[in-house]
Short mmCIF file of C-alpha atoms in Angstrom, two decimals:
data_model
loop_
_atom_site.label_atom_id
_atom_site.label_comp_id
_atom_site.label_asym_id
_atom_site.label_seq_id
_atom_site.Cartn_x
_atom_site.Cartn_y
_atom_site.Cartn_z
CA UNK A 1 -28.68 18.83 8.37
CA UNK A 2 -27.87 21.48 11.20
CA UNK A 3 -25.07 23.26 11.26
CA UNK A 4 -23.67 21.62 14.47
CA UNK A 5 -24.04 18.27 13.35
CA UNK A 6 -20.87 16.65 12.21
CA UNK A 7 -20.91 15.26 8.73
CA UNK A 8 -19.77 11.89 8.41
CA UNK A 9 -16.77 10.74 6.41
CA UNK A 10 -17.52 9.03 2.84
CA UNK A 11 -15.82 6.41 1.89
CA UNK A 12 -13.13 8.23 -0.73
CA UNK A 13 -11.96 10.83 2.10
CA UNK A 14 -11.62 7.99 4.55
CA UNK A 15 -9.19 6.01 2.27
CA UNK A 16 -7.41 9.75 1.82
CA UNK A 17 -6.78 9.48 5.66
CA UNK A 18 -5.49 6.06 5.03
CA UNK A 19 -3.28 6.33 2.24
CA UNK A 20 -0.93 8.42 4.11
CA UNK A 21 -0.51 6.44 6.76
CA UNK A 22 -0.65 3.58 4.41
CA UNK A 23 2.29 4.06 2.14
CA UNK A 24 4.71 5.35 5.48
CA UNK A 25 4.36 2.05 7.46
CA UNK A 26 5.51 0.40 3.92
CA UNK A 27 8.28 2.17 4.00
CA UNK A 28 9.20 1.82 7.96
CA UNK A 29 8.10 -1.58 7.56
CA UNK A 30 11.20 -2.43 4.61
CA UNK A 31 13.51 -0.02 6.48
CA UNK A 32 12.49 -2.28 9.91
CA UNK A 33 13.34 -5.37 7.55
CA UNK A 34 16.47 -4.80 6.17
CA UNK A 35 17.79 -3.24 9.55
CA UNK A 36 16.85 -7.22 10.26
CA UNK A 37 18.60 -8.75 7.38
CA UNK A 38 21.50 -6.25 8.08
CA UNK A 39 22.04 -8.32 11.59
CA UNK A 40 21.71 -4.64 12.89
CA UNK A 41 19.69 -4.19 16.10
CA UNK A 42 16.02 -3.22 15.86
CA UNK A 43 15.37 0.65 16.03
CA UNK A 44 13.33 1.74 18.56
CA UNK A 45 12.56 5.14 17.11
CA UNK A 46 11.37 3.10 13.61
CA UNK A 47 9.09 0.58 16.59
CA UNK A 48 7.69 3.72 17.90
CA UNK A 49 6.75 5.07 14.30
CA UNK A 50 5.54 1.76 13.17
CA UNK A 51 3.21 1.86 16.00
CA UNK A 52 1.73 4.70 15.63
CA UNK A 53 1.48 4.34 12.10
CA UNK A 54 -1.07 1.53 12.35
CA UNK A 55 -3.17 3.50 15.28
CA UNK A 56 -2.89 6.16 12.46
CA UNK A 57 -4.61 3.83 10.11
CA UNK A 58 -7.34 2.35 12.81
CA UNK A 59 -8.57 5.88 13.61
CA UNK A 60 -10.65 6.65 10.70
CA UNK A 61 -12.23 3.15 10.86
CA UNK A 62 -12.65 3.21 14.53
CA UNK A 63 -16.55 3.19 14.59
CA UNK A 64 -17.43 1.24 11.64
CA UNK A 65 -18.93 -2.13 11.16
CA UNK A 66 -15.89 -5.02 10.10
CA UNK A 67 -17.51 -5.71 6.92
CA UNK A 68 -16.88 -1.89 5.79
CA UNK A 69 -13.76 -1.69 7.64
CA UNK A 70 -12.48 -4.91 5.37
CA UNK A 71 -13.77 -3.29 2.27
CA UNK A 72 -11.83 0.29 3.02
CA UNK A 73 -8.82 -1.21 3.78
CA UNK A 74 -8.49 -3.28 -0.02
CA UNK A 75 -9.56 0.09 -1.46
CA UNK A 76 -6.61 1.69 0.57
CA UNK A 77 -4.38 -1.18 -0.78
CA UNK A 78 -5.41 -0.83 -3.85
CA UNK A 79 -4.82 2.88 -4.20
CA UNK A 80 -1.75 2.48 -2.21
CA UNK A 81 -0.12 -0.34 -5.04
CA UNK A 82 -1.52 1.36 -8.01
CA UNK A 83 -0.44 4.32 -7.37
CA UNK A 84 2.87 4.30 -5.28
CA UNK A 85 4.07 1.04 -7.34
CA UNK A 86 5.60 3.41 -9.94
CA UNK A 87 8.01 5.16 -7.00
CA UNK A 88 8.52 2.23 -5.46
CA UNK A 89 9.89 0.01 -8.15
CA UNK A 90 12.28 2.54 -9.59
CA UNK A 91 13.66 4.56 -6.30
CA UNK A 92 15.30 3.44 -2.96
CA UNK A 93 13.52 3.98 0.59
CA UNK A 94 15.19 7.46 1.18
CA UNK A 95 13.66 8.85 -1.83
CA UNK A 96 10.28 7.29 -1.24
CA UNK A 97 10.40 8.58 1.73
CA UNK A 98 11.46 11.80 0.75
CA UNK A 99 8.62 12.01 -1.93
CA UNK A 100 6.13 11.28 0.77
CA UNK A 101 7.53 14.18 2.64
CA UNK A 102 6.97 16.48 -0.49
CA UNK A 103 3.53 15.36 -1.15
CA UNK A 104 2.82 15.37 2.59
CA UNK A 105 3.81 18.88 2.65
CA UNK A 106 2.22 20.24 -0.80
CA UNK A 107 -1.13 18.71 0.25
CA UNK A 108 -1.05 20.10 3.51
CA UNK A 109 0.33 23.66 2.09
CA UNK A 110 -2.70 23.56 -0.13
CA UNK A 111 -5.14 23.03 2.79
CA UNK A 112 -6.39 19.39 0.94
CA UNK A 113 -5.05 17.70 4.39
CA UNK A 114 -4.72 18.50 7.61
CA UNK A 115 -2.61 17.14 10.56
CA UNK A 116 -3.32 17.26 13.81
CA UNK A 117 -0.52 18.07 16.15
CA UNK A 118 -1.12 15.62 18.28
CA UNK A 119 -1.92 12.83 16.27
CA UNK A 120 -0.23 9.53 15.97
CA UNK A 121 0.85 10.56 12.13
CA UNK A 122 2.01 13.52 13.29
CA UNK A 123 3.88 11.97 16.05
CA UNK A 124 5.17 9.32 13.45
CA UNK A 125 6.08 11.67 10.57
CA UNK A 126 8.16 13.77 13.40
CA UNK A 127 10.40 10.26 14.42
CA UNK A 128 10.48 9.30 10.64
CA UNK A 129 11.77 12.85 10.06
CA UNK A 130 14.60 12.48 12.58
CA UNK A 131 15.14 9.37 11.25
CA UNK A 132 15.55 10.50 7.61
CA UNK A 133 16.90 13.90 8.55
CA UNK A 134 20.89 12.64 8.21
CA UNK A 135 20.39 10.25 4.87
CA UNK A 136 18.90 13.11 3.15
CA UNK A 137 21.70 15.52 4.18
CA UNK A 138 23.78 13.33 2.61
CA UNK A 139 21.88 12.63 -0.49
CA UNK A 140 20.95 16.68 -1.75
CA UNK A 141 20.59 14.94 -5.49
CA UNK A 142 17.72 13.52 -4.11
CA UNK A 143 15.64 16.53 -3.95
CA UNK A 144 15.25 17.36 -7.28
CA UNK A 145 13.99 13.76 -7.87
CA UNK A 146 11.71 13.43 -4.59
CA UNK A 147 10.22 16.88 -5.89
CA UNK A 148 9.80 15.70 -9.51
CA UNK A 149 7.54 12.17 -7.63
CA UNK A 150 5.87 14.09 -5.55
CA UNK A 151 3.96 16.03 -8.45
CA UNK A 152 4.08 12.48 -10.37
CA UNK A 153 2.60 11.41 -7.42
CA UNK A 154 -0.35 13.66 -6.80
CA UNK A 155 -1.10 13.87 -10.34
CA UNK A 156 -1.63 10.19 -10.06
CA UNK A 157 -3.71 10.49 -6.74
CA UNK A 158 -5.75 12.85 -8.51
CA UNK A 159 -6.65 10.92 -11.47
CA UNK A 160 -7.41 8.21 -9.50
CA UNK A 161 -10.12 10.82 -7.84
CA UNK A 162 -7.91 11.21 -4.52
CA UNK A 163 -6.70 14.78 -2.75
CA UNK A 164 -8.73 16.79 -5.59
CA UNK A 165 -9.25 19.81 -2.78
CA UNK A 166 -11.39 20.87 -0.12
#
């Protein structure tokens, strides 16, 4: 293979570029929810992220045929449930979400991700901080938890053979 040619995508690092993605429109989704149950009005900044969430998740699947598109995305839920079952059963949204941020952050420290700056996760992840800027504020117990998940969390991804490293 030349050296200009672009190699294509297996399927593991294409569910990595899902999972992301994945596991924050669960969250906005439930926060989207309960803003509903609350009576409250919807949120347009949570709309916004929620859209561009899911173009998030179409991107990497963009050019493939629907019959591997359908099989990447029950990988991606699978990983997504198996793993992320464990913080979301036993911690509220601000602290999922705040564990995402870590693990978003580590990964991306440690050069296993990378995010464009003017993608639609990037876009999202800057309205879902906003969003969650004030809760955590309020909440500075959380951070010694969310930290705690987010190695949980990665350890997990990695023995399930996900983020290992460039």
């Amino acid at each position: 293979m030349g050296a200009s040619m672009e190699k294509r995508p297996n399927d593991r690092q294409i569910v990595e570029e899902m999972v992301l993605p994945a596991t924050l429109t669960a969250i906005v989704t439930v926060m989207r929810k309960q803003l509903a149950e609350d009576g409250s009005e919807t949120s347009p900044v949570l709309d916004r992220a929620h859209a561009l969430l899911e173009r998030a998740l179409r991107e990497p699947v963009a050019s493939l045929p629907p019959d591997r598109i359908a099989k990447l995305v029950r990988r991606t839920k699978r990983v997504t449930t198996d793993v992320l079952a464990p913080l979301f059963e036993k911690y509220p949204l601000a602290t999922q979400y705040l564990t995402m941020a870590y693990l978003i952050a580590q990964l991306s420290q440690d050069d296993v991700i990378r995010i464009g700056a003017q993608s639609p996760f990037s876009e999202a992840w800057d309205l879902m901080t906003e969003v969650m800027g004030c809760v955590v504020d309020k909440l500075p117990e959380m951070d010694e938890i969310s930290t705690s998940e987010a190695r949980n969390l990665r350890t997990r991804l990695a023995t399930s053979g996900y983020f290992l490293g460039p």
